Short mmCIF file of C-alpha atoms in Angstrom, two decimals:
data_model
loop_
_atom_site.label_atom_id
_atom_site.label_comp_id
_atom_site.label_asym_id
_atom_site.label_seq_id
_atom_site.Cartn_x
_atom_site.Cartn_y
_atom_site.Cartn_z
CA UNK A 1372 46.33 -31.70 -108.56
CA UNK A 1373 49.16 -31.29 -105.94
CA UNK A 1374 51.03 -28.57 -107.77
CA UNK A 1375 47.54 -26.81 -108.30
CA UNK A 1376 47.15 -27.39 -104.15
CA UNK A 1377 50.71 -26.34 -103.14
CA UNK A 1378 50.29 -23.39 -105.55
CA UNK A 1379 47.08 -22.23 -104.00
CA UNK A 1380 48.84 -22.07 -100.62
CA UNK A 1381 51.59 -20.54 -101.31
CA UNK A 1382 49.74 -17.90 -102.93
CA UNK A 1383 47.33 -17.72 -100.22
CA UNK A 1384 50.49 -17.08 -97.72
CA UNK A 1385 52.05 -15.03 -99.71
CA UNK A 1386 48.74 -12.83 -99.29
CA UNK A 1387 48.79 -12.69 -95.95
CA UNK A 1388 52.13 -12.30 -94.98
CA UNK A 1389 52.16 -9.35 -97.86
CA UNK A 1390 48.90 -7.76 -96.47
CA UNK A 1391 49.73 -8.34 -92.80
CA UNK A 1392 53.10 -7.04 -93.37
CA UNK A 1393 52.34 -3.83 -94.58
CA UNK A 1394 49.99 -2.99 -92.22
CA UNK A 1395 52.25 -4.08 -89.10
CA UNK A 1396 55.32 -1.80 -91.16
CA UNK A 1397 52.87 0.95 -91.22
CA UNK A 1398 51.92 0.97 -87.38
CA UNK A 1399 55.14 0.17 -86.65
CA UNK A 1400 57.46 2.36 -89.02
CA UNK A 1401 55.94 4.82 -90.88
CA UNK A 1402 53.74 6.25 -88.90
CA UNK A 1403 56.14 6.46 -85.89
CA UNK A 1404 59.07 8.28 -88.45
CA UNK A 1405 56.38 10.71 -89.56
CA UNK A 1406 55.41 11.88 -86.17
CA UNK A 1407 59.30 12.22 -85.22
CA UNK A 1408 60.07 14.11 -88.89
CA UNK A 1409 57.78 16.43 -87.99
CA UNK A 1410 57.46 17.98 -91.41
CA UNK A 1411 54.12 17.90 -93.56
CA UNK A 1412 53.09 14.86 -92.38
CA UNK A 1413 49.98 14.30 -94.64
CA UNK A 1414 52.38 14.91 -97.66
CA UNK A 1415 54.67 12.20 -96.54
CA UNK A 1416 51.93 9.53 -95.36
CA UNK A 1417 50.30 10.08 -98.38
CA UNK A 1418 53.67 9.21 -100.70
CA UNK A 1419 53.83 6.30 -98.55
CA UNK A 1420 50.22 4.90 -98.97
CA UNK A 1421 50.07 5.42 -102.58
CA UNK A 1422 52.24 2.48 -103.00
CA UNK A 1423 50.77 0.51 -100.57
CA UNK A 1424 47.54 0.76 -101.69
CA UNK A 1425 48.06 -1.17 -104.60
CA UNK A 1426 49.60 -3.87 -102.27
CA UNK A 1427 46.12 -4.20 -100.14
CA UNK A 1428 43.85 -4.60 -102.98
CA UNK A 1429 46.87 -7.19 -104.57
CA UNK A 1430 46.84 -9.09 -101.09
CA UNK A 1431 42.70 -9.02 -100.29
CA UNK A 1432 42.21 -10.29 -104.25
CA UNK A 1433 44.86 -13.24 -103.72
CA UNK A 1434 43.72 -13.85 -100.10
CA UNK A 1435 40.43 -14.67 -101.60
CA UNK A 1436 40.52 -16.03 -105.09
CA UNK A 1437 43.03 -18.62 -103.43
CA UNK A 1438 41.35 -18.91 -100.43
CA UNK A 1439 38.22 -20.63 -102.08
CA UNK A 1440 39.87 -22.56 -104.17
CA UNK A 1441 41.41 -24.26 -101.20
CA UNK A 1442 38.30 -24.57 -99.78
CA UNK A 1443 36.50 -26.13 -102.77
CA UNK A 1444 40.15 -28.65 -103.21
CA UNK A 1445 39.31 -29.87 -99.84
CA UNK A 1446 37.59 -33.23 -99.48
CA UNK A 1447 36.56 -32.10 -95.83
CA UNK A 1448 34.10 -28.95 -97.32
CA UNK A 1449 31.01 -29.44 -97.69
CA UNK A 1450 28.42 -26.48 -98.42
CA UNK A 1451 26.55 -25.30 -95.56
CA UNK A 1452 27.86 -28.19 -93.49
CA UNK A 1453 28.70 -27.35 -90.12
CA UNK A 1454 29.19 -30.97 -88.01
CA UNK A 1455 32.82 -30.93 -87.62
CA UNK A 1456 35.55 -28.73 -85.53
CA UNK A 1457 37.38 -27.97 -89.40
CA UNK A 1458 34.14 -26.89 -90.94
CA UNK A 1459 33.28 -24.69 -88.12
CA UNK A 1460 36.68 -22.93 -87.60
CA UNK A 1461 36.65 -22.58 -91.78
CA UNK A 1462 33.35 -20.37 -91.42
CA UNK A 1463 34.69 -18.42 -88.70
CA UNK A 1464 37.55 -17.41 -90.56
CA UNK A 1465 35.61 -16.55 -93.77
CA UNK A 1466 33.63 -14.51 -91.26
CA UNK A 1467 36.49 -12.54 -90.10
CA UNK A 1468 38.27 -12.28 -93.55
CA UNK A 1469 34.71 -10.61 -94.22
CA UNK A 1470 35.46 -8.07 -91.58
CA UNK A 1471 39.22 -7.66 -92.70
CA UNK A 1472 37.96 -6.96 -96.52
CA UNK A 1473 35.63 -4.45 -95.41
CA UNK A 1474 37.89 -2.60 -92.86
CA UNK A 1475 40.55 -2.45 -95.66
CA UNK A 1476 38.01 -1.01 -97.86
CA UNK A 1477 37.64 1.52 -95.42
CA UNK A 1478 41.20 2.15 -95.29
CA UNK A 1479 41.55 3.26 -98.11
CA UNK A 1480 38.11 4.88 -98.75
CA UNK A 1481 39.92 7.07 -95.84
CA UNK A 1482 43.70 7.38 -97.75
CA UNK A 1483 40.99 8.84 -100.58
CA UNK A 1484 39.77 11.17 -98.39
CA UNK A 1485 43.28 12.07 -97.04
CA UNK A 1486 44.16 12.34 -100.55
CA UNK A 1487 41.67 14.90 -101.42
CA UNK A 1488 42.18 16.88 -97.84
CA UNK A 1489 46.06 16.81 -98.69
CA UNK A 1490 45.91 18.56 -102.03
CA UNK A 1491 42.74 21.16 -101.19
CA UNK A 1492 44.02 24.68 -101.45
CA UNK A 1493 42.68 25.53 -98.09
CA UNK A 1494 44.60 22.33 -96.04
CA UNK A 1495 42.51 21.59 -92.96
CA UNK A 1496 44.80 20.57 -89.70
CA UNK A 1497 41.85 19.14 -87.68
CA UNK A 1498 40.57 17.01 -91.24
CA UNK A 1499 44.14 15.50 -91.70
CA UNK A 1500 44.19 14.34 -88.08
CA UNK A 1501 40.59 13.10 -87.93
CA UNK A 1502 41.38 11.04 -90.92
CA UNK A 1503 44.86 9.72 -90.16
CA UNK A 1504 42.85 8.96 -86.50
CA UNK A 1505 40.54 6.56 -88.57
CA UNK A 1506 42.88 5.02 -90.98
CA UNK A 1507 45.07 4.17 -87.75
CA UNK A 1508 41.90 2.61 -85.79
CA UNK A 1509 41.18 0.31 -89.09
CA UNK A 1510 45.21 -0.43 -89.40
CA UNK A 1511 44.84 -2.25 -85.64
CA UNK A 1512 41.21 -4.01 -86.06
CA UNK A 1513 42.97 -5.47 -89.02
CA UNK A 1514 46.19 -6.20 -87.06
CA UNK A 1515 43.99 -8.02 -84.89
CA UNK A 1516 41.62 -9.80 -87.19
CA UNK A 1517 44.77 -10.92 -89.12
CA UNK A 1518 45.71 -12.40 -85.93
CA UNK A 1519 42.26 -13.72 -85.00
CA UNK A 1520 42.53 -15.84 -88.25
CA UNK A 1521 45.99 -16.92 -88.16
CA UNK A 1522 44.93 -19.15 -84.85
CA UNK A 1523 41.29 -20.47 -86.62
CA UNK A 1524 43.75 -21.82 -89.50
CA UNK A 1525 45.82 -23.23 -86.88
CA UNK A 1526 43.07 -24.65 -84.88
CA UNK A 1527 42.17 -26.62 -88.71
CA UNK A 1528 45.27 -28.34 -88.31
#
């Protein structure tokens, strides 16, 4: 049962680090490089999301297939219990991974989009922008949600 535990979390924090990693090289790096580069930047951004896209879905799936297994291994859960501090903070940060699976959904719904704008015969400047615009604004809510939940699991401590 403790390999099955210690498994579980290192999967779960692999996960993270893998989704919150991406998304903080993408703010941080990419995006910055592609402004300076000034060449097609939709061409480039897209070459780079296509192979972090797989990474997102990789990280949410693991995030939460591990996540509730940890839950369910732990003999403080109880279902729809909410009388202590851990059971509390452990809905609160189902809550936000909630928020951080749909705004990643978004993402990419909005990398699609891109996709499609990207590769239209008749390229649209203003559609490109708009798009890389929302795709930036989902990036930092799930910067900061990432965040958000890093300090409920440290509050479970």
């Amino acid at each position: 049962m403790e390999f099955v535990l210690w498994a579980c979390k290192s999967c779960h924090l692999f996960g993270i680090i893998l989704l919150l990693g991406s998304y903080l090289f993408q703010s941080g790096i990419l995006y910055p490089v592609a402004k300076v580069e000034g060449e097609e930047q939709g061409k480039l951004i897209l070459h780079f999301e296509k192979r972090f896209v797989p990474f997102i879905w990789l990280s949410l799936w693991t995030i939460l297939l591990t996540g509730i297994l940890l839950a369910l291994l732990n003999p403080k859960f109880e279902w729809f219990q909410f009388s202590t501090t851990w059971q509390i903070l452990l809905a609160l940060k189902e809550l936000v991974f909630m928020f951080i699976f749909f705004f990643s959904v978004g993402y990419i719904r909005m990398y699609r989009l891109l996709e499609k704008v990207v590769n239209a015969s008749e390229k649209e400047d203003f559609a490109v922008d708009v798009l890389l615009e929302k795709m930036k604004k989902f990036r930092t809510l799930n910067v900061y949600l990432s965040i958000v939940a890093i300090l409920l699991v440290a509050g479970m401590r």
